[in-house]
XYZ file of N, CA and C in Angstrom:
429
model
N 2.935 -12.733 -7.639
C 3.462 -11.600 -6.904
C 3.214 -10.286 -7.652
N 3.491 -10.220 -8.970
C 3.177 -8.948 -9.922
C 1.816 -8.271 -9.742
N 0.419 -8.924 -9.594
C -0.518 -8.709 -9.135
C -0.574 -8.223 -8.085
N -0.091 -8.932 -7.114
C 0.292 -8.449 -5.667
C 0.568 -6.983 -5.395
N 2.011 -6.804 -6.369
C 2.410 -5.560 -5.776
C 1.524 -4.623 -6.548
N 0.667 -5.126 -8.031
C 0.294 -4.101 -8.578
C -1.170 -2.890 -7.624
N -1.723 -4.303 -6.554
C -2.992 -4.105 -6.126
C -1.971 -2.785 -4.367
N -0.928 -3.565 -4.343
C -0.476 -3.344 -3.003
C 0.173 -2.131 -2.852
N 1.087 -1.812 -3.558
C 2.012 -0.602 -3.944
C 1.310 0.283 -4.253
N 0.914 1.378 -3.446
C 0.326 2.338 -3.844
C 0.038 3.900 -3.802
N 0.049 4.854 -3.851
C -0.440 5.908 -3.398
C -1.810 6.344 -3.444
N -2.164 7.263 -2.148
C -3.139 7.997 -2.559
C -3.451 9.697 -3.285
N -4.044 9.120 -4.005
C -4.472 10.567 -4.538
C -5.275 11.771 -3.592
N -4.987 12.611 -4.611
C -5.948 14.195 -3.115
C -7.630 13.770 -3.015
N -8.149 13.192 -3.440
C -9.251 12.948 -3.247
C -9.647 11.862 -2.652
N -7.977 10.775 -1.790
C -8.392 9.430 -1.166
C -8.562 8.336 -2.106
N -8.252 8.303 -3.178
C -8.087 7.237 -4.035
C -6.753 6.585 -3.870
N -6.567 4.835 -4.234
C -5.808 4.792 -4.085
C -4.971 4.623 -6.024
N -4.304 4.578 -6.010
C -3.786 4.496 -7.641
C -2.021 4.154 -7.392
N -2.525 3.419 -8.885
C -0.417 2.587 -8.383
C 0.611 3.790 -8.754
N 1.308 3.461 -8.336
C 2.697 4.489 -8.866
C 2.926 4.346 -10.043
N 3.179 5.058 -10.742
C 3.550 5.519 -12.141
C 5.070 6.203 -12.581
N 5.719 6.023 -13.763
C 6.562 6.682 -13.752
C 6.505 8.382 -14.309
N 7.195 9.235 -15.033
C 6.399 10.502 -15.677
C 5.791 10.077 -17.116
N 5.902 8.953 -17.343
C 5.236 8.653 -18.776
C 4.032 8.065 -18.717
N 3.558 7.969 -16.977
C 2.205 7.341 -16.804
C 2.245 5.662 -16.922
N 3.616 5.444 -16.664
C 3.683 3.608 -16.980
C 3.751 2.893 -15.489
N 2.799 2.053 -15.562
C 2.718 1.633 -13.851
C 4.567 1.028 -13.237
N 4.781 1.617 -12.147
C 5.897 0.665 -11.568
C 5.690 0.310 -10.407
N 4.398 0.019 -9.881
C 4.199 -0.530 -8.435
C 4.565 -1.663 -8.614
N 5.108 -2.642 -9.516
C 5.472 -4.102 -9.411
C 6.730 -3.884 -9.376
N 7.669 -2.742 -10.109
C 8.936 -3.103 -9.912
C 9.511 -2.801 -8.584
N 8.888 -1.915 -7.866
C 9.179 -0.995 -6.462
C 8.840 -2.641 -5.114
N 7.709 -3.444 -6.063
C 7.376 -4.557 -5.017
C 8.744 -5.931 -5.188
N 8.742 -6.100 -6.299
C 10.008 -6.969 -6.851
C 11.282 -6.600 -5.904
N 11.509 -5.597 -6.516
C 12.768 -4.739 -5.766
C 12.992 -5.115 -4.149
N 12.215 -4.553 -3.314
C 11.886 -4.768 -2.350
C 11.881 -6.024 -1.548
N 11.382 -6.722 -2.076
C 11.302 -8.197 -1.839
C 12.710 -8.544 -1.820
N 12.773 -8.545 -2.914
C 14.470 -9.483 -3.829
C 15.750 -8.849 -2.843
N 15.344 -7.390 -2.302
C 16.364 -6.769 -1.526
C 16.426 -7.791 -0.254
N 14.970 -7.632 0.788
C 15.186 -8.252 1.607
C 15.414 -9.755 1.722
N 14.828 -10.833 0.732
C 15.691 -12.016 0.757
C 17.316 -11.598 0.608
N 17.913 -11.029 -0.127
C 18.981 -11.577 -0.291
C 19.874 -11.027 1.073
N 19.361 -10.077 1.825
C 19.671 -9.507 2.900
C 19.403 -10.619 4.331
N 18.891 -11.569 3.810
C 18.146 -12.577 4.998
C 19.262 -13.785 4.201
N 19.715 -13.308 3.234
C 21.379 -14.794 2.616
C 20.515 -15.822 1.807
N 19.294 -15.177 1.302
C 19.061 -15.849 0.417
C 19.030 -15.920 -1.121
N 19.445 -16.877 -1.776
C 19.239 -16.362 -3.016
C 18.317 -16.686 -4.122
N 17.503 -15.511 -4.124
C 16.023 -15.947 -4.416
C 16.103 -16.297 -6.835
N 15.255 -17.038 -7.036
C 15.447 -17.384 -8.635
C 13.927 -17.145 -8.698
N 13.261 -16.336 -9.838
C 12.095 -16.250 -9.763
C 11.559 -16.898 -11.299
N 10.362 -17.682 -10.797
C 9.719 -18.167 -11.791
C 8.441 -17.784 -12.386
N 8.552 -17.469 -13.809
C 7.469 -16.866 -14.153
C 6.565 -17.392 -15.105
N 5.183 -17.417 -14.539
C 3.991 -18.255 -15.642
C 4.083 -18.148 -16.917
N 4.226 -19.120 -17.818
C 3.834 -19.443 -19.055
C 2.735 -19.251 -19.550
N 2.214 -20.093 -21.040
C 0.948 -19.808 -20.727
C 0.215 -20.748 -20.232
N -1.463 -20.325 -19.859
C -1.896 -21.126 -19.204
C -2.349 -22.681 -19.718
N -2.926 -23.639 -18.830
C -3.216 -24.560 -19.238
C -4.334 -24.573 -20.145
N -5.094 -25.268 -20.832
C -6.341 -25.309 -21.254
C -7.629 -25.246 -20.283
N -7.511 -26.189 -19.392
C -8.293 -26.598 -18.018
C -8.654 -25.438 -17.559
N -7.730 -23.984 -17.481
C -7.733 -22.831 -16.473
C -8.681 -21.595 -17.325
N -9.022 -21.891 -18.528
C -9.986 -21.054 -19.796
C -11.291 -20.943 -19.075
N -11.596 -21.662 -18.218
C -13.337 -21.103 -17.667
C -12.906 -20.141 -16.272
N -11.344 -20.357 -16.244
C -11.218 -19.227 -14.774
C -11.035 -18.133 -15.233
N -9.932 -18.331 -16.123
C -9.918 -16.983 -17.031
C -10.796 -16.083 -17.837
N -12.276 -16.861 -18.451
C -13.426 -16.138 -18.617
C -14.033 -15.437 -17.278
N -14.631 -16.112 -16.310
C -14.685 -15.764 -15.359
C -14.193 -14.739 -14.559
N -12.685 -14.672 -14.824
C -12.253 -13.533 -14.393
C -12.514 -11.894 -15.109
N -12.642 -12.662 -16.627
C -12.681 -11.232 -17.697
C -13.799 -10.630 -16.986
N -15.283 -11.458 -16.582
C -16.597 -11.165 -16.308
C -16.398 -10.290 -15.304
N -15.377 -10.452 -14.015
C -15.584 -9.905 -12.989
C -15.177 -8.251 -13.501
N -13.911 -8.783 -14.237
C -12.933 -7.496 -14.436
C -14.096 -6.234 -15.017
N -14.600 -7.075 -16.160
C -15.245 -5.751 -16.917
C -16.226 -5.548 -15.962
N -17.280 -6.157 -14.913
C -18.052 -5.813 -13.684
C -17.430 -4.968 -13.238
N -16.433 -4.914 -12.464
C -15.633 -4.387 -11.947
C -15.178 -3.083 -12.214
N -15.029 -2.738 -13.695
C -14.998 -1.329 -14.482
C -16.474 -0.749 -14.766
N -17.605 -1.336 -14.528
C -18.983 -1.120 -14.666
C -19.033 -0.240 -13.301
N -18.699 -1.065 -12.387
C -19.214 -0.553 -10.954
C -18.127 0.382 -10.704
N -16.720 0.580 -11.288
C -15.412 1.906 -11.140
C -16.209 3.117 -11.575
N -16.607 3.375 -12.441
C -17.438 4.244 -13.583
C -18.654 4.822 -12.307
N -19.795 4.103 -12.080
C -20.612 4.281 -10.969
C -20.432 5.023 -10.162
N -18.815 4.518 -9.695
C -18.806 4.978 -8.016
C -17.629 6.009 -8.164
N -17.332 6.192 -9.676
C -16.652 7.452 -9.686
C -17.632 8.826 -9.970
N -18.732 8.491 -10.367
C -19.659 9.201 -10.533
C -20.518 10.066 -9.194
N -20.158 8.856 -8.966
C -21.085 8.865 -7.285
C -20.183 9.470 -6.279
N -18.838 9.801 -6.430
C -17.987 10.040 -5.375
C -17.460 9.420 -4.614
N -18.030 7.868 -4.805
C -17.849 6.681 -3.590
C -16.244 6.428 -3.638
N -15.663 7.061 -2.749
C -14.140 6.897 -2.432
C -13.750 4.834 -2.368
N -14.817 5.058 -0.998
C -14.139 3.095 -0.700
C -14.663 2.269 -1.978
N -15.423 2.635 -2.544
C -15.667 1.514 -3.444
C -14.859 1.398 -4.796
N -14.562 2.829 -5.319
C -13.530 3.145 -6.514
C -12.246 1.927 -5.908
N -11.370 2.427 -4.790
C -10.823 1.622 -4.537
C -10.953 0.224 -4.474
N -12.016 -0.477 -3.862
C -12.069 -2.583 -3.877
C -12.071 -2.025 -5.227
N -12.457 -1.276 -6.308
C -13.193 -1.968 -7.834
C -11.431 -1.576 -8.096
N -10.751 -0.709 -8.080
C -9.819 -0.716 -8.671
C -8.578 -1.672 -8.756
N -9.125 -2.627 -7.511
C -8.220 -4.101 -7.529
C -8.665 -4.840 -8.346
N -10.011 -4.617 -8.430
C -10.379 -5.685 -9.435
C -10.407 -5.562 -11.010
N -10.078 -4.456 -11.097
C -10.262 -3.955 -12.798
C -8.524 -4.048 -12.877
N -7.638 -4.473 -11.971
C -6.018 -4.584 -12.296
C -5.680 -5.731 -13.045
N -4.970 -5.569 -14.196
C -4.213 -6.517 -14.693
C -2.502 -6.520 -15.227
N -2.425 -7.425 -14.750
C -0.656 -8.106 -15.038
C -0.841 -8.172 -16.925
N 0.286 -7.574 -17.354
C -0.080 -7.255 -18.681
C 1.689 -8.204 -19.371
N 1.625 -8.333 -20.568
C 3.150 -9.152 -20.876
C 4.212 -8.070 -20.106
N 4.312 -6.497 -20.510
C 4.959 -5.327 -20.395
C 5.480 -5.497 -19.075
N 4.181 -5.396 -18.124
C 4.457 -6.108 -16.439
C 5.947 -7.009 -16.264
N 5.164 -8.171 -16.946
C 6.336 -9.645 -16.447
C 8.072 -9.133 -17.137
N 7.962 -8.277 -18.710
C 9.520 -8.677 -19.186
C 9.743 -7.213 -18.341
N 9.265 -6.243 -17.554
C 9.956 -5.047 -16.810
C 10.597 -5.828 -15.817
N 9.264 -6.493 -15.064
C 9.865 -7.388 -13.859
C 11.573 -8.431 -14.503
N 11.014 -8.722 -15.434
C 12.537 -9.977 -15.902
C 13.454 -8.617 -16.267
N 13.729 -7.868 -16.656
C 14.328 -7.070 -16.248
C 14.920 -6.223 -15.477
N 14.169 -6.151 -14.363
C 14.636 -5.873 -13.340
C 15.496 -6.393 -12.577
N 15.131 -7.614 -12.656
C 15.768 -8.678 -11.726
C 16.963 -9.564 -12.576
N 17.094 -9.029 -13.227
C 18.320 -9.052 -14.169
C 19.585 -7.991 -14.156
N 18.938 -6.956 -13.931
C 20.141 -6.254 -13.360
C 20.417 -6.390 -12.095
N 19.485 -6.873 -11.133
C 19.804 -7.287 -9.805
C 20.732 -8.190 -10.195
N 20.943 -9.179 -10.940
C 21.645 -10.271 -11.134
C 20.897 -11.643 -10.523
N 19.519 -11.571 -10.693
C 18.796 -12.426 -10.155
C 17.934 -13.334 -10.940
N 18.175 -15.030 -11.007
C 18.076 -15.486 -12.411
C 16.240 -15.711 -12.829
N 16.055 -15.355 -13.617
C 14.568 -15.757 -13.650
C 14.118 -17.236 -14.954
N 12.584 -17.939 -14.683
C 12.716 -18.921 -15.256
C 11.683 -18.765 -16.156
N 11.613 -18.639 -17.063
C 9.835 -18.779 -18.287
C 9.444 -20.247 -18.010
N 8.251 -20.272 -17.019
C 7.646 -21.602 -17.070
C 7.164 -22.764 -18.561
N 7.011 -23.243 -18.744
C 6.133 -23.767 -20.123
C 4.537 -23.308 -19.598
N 4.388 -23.634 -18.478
C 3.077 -23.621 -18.262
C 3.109 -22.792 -17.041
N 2.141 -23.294 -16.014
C 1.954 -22.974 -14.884
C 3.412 -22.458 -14.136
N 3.989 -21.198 -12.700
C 5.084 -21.583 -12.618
C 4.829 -22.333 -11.359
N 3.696 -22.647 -10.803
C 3.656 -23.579 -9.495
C 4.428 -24.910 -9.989
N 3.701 -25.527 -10.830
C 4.300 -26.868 -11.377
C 5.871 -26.665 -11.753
N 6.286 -25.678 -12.291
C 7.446 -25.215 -12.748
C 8.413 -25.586 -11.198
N 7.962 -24.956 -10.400
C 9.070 -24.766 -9.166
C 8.613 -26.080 -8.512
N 7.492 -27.040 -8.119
C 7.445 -27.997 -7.997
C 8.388 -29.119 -8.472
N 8.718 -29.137 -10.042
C 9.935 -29.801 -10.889
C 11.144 -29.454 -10.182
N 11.122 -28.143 -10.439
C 12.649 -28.169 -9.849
C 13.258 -28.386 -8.318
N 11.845 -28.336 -7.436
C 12.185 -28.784 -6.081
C 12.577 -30.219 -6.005
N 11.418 -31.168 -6.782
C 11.769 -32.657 -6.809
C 12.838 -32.953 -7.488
N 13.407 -32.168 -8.168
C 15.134 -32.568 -9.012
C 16.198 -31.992 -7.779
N 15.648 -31.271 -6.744
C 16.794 -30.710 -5.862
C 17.685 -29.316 -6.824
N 17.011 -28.670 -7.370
C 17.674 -27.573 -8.218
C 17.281 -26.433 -7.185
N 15.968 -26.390 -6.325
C 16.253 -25.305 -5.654
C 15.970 -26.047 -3.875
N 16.110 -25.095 -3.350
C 16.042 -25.293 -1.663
C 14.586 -25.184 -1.014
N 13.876 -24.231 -1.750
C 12.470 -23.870 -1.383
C 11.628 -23.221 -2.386
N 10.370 -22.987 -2.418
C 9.472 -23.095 -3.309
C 8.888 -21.252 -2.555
């Protein structure tokens, strides 16, 4: 989801760019404005949402994660280009792709949702498998 809101939450700039929200210190908060949001309307729908958050990754997931670095730094190759070039739509797709969920990201988010009063979980690993466990123990209602 942090990704999510980081790519999703956004404004545009005067020149049609899109760029995440920031606070005045220049620190992204399009994830906490997406968190927020969310966590508001579940609990407004009577639910009470527990969020689980990835560990680190498996070993197995190291050729996705290279893979991804490849695209990312592509991705800042071709930002550079098409900021050069003026290319409005393309700055934007590249600027989803040059986004990353950083540690700072996840403990703002666990913070956040801590003063919501909303419990969060540090996976060991993955948190799919994480909330998978706890569905088959009956600890939560839905995934």
């Amino acid at each position: 989801a942090m990704y999510q809101f980081l790519i999703a939450v956004r404004a545009t700039d005067s020149s049609g760019v899109a760029v995440a929200l920031r606070d005045a210190s220049g620190n992204d908060t399009s994830h906490l404005l997406g968190f927020f949001w969310r966590t508001i309307a579940m609990i407004k729908a009577g639910i009470r949402p527990a969020y689980v958050f990835d560990g680190k990754p498996p070993i197995l997931k190291a050729g996705e994660i290279a893979n991804r670095n490849v695209r990312r730094a592509e991705g800042e190759r071709i930002m550079k280009e098409a900021e050069a070039d003026g290319d409005v739509e393309l700055m934007n797709k590249m600027s989803k792709r040059t986004t990353r969920v950083t540690k700072t990201h996840k403990e703002e988010c666990q913070r956040l949702l801590m003063l919501m009063g909303v419990p969060t979980i540090d996976a060991p690993c993955e948190a799919e498998a994480q909330c998978a466990e706890m569905t088959k123990r009956g600890l939560v209602d839905a995934v």
